[in-house]
PDB file of C-alpha atoms in Angstrom:
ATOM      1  CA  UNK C   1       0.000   0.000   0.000  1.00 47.00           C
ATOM      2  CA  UNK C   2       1.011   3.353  -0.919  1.00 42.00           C
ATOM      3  CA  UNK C   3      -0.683   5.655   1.311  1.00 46.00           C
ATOM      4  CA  UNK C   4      -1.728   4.921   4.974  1.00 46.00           C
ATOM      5  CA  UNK C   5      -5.345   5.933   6.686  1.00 55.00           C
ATOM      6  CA  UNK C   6      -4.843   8.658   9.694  1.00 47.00           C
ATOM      7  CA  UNK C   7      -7.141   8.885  11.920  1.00 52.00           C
ATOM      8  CA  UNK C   8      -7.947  11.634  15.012  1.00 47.00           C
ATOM      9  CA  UNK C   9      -8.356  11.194  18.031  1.00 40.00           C
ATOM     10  CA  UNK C  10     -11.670  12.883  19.105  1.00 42.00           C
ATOM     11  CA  UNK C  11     -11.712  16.310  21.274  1.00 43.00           C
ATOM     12  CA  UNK C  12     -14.304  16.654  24.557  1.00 43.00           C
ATOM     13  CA  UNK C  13     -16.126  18.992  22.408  1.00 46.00           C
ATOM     14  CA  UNK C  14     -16.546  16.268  19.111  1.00 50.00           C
ATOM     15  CA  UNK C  15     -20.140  15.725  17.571  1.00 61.00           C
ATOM     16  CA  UNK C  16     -20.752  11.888  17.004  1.00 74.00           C
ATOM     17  CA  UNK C  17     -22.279   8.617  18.543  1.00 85.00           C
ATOM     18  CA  UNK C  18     -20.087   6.622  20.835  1.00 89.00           C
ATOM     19  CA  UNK C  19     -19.965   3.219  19.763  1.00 90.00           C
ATOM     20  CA  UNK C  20     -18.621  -0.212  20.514  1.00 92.00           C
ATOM     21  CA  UNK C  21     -17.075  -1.618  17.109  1.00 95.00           C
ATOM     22  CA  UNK C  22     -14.583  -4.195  15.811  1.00 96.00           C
ATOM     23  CA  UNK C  23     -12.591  -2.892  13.399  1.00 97.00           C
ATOM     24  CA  UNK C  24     -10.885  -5.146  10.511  1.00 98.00           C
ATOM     25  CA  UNK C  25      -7.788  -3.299   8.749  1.00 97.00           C
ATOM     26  CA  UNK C  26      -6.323  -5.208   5.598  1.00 97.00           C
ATOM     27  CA  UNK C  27      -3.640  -4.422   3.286  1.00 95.00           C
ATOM     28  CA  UNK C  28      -1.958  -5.753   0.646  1.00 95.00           C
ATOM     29  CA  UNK C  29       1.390  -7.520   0.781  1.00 93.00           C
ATOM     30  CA  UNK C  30       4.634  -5.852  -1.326  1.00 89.00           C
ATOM     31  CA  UNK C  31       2.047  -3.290  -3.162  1.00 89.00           C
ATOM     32  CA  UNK C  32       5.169  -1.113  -3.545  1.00 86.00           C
ATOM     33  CA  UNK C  33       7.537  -3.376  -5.051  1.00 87.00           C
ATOM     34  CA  UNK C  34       4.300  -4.469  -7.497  1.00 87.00           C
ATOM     35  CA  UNK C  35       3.793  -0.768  -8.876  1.00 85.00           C
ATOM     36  CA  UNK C  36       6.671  -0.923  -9.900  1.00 86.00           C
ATOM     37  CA  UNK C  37       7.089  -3.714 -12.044  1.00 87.00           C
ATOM     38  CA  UNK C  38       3.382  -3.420 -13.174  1.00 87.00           C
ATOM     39  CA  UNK C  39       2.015  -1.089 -15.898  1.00 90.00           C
ATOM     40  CA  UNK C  40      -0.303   1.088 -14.541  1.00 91.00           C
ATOM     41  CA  UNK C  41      -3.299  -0.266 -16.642  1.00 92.00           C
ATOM     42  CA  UNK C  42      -2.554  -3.661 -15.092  1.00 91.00           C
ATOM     43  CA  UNK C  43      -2.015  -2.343 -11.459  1.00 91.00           C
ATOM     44  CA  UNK C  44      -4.828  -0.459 -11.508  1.00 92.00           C
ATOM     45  CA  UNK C  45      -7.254  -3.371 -12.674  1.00 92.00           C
ATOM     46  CA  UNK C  46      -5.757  -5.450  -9.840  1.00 92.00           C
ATOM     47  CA  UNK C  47      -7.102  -2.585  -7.263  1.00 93.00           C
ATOM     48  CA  UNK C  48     -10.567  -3.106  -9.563  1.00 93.00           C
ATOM     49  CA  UNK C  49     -10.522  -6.765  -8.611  1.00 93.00           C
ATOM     50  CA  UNK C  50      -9.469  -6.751  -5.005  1.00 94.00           C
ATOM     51  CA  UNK C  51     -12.585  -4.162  -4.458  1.00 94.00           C
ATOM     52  CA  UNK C  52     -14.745  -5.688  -5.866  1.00 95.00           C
ATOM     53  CA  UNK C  53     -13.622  -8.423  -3.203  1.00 96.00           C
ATOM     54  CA  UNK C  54     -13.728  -6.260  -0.252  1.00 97.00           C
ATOM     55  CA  UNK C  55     -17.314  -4.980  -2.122  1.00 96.00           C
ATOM     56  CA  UNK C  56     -18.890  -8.511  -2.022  1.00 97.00           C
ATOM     57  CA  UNK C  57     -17.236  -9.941   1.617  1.00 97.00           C
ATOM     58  CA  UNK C  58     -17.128  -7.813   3.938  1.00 97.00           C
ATOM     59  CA  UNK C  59     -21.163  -7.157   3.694  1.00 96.00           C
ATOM     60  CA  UNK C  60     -21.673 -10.929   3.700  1.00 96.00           C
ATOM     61  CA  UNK C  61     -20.579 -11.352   7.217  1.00 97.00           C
ATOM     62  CA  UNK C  62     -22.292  -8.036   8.440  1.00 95.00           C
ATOM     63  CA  UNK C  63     -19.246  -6.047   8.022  1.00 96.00           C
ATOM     64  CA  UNK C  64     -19.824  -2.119   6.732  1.00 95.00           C
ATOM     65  CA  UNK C  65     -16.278  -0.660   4.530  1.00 94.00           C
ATOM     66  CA  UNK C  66     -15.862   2.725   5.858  1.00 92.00           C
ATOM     67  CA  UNK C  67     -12.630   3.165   3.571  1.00 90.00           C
ATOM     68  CA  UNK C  68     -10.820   2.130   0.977  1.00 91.00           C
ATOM     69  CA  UNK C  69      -7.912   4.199   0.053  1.00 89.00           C
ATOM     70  CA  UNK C  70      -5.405   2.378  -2.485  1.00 88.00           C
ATOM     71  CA  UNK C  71      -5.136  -1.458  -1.815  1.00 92.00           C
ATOM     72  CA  UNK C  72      -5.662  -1.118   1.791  1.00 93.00           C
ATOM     73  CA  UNK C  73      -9.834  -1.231   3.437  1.00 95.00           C
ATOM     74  CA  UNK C  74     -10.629  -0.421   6.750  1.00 95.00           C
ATOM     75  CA  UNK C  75     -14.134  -1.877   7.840  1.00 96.00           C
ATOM     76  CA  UNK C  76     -16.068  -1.470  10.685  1.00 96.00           C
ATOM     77  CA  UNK C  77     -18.453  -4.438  12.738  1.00 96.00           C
ATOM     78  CA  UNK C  78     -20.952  -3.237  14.719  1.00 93.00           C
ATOM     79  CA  UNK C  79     -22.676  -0.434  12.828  1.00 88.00           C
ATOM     80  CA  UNK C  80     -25.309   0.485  13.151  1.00 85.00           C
ATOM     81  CA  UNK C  81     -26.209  -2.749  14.775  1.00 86.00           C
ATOM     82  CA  UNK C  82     -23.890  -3.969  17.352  1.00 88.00           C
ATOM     83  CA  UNK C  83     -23.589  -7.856  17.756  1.00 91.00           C
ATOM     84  CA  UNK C  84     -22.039 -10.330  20.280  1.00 90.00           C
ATOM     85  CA  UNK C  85     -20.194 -12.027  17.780  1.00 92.00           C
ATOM     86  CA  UNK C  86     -18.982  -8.696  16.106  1.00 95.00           C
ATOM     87  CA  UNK C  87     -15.311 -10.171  16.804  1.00 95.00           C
ATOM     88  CA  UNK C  88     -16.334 -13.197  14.946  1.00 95.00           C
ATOM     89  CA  UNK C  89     -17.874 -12.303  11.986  1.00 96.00           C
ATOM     90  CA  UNK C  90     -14.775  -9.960  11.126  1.00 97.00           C
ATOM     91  CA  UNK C  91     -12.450 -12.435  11.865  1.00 97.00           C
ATOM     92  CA  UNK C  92     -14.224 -14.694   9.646  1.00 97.00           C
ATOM     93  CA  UNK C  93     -14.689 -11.792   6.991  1.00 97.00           C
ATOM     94  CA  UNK C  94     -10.294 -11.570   7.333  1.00 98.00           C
ATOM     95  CA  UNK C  95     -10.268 -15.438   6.075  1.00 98.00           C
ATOM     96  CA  UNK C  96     -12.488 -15.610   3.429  1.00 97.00           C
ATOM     97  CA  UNK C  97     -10.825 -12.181   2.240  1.00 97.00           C
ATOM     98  CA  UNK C  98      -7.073 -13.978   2.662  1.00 97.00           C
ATOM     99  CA  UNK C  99      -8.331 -16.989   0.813  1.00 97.00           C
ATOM    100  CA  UNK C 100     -10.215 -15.351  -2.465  1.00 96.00           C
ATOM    101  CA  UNK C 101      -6.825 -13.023  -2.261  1.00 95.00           C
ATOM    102  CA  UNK C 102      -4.701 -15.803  -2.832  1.00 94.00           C
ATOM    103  CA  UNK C 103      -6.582 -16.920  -5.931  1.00 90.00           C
ATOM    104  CA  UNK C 104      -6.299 -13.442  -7.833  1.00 88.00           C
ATOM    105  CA  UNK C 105      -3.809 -13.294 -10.390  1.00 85.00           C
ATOM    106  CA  UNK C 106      -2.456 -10.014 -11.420  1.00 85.00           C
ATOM    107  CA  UNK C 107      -2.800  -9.538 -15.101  1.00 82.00           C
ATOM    108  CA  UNK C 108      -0.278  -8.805 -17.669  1.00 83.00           C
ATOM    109  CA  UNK C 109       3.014 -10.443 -17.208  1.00 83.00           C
ATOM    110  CA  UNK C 110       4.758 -11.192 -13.654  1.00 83.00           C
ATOM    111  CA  UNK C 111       8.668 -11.386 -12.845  1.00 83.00           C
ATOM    112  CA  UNK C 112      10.488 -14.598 -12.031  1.00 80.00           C
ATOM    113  CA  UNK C 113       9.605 -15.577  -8.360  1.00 76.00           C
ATOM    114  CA  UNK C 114       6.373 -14.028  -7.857  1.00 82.00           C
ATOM    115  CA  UNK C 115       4.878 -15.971  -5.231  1.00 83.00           C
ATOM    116  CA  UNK C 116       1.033 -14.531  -5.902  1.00 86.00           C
ATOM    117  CA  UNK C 117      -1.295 -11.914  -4.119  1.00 92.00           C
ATOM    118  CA  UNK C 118      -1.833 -11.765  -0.420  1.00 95.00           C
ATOM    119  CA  UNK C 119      -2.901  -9.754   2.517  1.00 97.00           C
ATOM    120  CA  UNK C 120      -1.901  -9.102   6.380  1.00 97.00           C
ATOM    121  CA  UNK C 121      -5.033  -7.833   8.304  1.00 98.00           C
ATOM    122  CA  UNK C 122      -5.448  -6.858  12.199  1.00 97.00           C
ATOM    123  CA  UNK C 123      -8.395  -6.820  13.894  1.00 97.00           C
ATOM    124  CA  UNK C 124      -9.269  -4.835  17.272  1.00 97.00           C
ATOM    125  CA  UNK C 125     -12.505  -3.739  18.809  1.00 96.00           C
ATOM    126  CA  UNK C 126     -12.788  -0.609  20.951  1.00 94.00           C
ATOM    127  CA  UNK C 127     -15.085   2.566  21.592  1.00 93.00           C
ATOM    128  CA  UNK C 128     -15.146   4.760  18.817  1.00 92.00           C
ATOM    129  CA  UNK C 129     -16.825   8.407  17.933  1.00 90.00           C
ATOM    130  CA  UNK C 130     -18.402   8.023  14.914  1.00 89.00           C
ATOM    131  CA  UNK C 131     -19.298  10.853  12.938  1.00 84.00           C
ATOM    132  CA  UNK C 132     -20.869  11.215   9.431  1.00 79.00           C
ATOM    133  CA  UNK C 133     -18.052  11.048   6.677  1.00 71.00           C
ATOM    134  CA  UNK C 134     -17.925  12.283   3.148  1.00 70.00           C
ATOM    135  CA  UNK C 135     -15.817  11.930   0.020  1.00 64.00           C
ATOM    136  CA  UNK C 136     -12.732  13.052   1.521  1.00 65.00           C
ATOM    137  CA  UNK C 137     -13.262  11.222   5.117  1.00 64.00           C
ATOM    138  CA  UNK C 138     -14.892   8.067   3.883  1.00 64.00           C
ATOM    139  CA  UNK C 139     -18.170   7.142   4.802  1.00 74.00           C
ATOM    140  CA  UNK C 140     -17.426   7.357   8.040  1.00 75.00           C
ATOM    141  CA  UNK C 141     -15.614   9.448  10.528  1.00 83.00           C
ATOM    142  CA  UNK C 142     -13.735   7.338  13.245  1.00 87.00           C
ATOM    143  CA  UNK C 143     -12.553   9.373  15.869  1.00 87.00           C
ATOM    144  CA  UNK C 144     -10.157   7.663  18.932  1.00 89.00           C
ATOM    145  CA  UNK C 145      -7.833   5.111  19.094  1.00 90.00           C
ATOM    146  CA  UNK C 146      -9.094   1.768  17.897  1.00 92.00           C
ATOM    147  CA  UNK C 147      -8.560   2.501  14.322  1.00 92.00           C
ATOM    148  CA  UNK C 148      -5.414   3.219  15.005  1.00 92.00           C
ATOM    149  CA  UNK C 149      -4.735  -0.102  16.451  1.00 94.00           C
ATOM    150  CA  UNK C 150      -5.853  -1.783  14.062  1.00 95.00           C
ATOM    151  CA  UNK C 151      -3.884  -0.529  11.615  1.00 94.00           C
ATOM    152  CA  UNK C 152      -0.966  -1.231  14.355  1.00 94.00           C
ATOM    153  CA  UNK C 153      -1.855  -4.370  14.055  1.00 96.00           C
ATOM    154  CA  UNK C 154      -1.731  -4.520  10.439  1.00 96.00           C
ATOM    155  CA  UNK C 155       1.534  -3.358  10.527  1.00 94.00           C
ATOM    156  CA  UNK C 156       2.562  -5.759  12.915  1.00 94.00           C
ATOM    157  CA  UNK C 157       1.210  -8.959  10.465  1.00 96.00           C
ATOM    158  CA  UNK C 158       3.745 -10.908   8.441  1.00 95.00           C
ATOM    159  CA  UNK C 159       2.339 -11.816   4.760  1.00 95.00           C
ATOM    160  CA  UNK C 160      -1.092 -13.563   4.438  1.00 96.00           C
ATOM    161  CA  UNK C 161      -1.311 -13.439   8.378  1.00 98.00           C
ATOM    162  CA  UNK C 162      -3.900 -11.872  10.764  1.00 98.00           C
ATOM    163  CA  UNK C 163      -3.582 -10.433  13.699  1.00 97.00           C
ATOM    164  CA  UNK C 164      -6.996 -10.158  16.158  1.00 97.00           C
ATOM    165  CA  UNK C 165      -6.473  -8.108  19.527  1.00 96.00           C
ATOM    166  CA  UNK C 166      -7.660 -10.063  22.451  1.00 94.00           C
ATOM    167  CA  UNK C 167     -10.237  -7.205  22.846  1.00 92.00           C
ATOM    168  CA  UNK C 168     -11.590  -8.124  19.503  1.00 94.00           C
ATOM    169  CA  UNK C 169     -12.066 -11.652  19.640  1.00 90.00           C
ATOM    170  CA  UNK C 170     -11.662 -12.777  23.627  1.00 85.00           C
ATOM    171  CA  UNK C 171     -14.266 -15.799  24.037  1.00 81.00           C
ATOM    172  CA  UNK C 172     -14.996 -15.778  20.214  1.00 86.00           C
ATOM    173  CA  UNK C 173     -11.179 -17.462  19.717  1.00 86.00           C
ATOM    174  CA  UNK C 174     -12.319 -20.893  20.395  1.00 87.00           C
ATOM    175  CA  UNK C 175     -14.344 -20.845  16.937  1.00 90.00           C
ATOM    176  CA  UNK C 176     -10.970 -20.459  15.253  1.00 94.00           C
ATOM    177  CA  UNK C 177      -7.653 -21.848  15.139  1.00 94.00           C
ATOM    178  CA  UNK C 178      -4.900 -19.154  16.829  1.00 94.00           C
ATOM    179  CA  UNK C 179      -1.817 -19.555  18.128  1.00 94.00           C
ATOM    180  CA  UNK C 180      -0.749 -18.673  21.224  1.00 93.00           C
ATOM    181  CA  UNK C 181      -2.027 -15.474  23.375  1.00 93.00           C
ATOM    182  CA  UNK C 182       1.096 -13.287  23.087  1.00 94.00           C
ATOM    183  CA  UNK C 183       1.565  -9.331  23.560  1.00 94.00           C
ATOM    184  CA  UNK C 184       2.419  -6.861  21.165  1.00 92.00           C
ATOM    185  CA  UNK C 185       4.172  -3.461  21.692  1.00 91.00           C
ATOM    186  CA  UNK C 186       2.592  -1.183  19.347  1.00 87.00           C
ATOM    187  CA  UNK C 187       4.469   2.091  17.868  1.00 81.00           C
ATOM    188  CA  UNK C 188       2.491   4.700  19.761  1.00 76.00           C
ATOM    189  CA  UNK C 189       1.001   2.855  22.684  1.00 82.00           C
ATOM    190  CA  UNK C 190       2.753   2.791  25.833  1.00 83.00           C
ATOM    191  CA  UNK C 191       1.283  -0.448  27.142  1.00 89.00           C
ATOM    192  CA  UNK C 192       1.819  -3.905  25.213  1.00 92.00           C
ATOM    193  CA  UNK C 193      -1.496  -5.345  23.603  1.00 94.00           C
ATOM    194  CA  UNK C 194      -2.733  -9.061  24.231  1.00 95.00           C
ATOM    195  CA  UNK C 195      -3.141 -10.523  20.711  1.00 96.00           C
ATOM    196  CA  UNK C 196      -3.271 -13.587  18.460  1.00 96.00           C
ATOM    197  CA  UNK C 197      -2.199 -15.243  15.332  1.00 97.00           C
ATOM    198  CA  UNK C 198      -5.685 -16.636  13.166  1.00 97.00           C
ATOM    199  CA  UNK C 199      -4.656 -19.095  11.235  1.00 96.00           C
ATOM    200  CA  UNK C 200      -8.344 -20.568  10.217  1.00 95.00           C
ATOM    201  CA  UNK C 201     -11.494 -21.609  11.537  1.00 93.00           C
ATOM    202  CA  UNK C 202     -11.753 -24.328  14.242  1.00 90.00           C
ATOM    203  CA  UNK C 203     -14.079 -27.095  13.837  1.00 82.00           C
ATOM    204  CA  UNK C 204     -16.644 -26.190  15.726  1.00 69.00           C
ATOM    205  CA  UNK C 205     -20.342 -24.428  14.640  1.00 58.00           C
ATOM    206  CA  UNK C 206     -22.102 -23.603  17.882  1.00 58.00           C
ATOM    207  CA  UNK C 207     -21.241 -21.450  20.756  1.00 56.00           C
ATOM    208  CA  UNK C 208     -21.710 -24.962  23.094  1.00 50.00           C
ATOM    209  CA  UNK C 209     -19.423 -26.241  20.965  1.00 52.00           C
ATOM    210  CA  UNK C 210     -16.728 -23.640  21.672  1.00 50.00           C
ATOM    211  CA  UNK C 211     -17.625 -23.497  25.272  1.00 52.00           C
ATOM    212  CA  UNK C 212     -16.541 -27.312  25.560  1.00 52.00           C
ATOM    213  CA  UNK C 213     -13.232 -26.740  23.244  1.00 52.00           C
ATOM    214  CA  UNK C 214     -12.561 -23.840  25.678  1.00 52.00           C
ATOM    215  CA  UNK C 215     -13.402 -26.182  28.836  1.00 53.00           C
ATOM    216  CA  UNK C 216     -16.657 -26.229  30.714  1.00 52.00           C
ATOM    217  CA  UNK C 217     -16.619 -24.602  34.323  1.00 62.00           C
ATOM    218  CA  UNK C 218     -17.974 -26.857  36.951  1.00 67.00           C
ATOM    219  CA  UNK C 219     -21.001 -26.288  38.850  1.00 68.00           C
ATOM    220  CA  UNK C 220     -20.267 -25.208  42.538  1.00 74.00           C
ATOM    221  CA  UNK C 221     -23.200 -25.676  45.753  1.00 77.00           C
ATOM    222  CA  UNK C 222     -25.234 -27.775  42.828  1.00 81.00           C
ATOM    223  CA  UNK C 223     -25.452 -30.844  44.566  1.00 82.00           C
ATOM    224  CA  UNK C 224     -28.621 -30.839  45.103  1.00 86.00           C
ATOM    225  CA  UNK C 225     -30.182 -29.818  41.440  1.00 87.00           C
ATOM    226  CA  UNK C 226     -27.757 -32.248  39.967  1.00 84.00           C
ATOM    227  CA  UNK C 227     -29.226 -34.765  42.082  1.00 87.00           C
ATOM    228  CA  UNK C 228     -32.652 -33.789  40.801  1.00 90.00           C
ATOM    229  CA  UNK C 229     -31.727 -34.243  37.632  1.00 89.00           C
ATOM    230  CA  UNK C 230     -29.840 -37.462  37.625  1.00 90.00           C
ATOM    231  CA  UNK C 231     -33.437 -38.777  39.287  1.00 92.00           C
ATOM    232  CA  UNK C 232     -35.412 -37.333  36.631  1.00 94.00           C
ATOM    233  CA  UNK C 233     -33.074 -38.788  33.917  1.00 91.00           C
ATOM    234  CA  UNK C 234     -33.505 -42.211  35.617  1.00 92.00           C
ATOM    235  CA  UNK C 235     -37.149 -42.299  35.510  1.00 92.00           C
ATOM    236  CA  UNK C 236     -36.882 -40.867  31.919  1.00 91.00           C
TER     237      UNK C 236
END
């Protein structure tokens, strides 16, 4: 990506609506090394095709783009609805979009070694100040911190990985397979952040599911319901 988003961080005084969002940053891998091996008709009908991604994706898990600006899309989970599996559905949304991705080719000719298209994406929720935006803001204003983050987190991501804040996905990480919690010192924020490493969806489909992959919490001062229970199972 040529160009990166910037984003304010809101005075006391700011118009907006306060809201709880996950936000889901992507970019493209070695954009800048691409332009310039690319002709600009072919570069630019690349950009035509991964929008048209972004375009069809993102809305199918429930996902609004506030921006795209070059290869890179910020989009936002959570407005103007918010859900309980906000975290989810955008970390879902960063898969599918890593995975179709991976199966664009680039037209016109491509040097020796090119190893295809692919993205690193980071995904954070947090309270945001969202104002109205227009064609030089997007479609929406973000105002605070968690867009920045995200974008941090972007940063952070290797090729064709993702990066979800622990804020972001916290019990939702048992529907997908991670590696380990670790923390992250972000340029800008003095206080490492807990994050991991998505590497796909877990095999799981329900939130039960999850709860048992995650490990049930025993009942405490039950004794007697469970006894109840066991009875009325018996007679069953």
């Amino acid at each position: 990506m040529t160009e990166s988003f910037a984003f304010t961080v809101a005075s006391p005084n700011a118009a907006g609506q306060r809201r709880l969002l996950t936000l889901l940053f992507v970019d493209l891998s070695g954009s800048t090394s691409m332009a310039e091996w690319m002709e600009a008709e072919h570069y630019a009908a690349m950009l035509a095709g991964l929008r048209e991604l972004y375009e069809r994706i993102v809305p199918h898990h429930g996902g609004v783009i506030a921006r795209i600006q070059g290869d890179g899309m910020l989009a936002v989970f959570g407005h103007p609805e918010v859900r309980e599996d906000d975290g989810r559905r955008a970390t879902e949304a960063a898969l599918e979009l890593h995975a179709a991705v991976r199966g664009l080719l680039p037209p016109g000719p491509r040097p020796a070694g090119f190893s295809g298209l692919s993205l690193h994406s980071g995904i954070h929720a947090g309270i945001v100040l969202v104002n109205d935006g227009d064609q030089m803001r997007g479609r929406f204003e973000l105002l605070g911190n968690a867009p920045n983050i995200a974008a941090r987190l972007s940063e952070a991501a290797k090729r064709d990985e993702i990066i979800a804040s622990e804020e972001s996905l916290g019990l939702q990480s048992q529907f997908f397979e991670t590696g380990p919690r670790f923390s992250l010192q972000l340029r800008g924020r003095a206080t490492p952040l807990a994050a991991y490493r998505v590497f796909g969806r877990a095999p799981v489909g329900r939130r039960f599911e999850a709860s048992v992959r995650r490990g049930l919490a025993p009942f405490v001062g039950r004794g007697a319901e469970l006894a109840a229970l066991e009875v009325a199972l018996a007679r069953t």
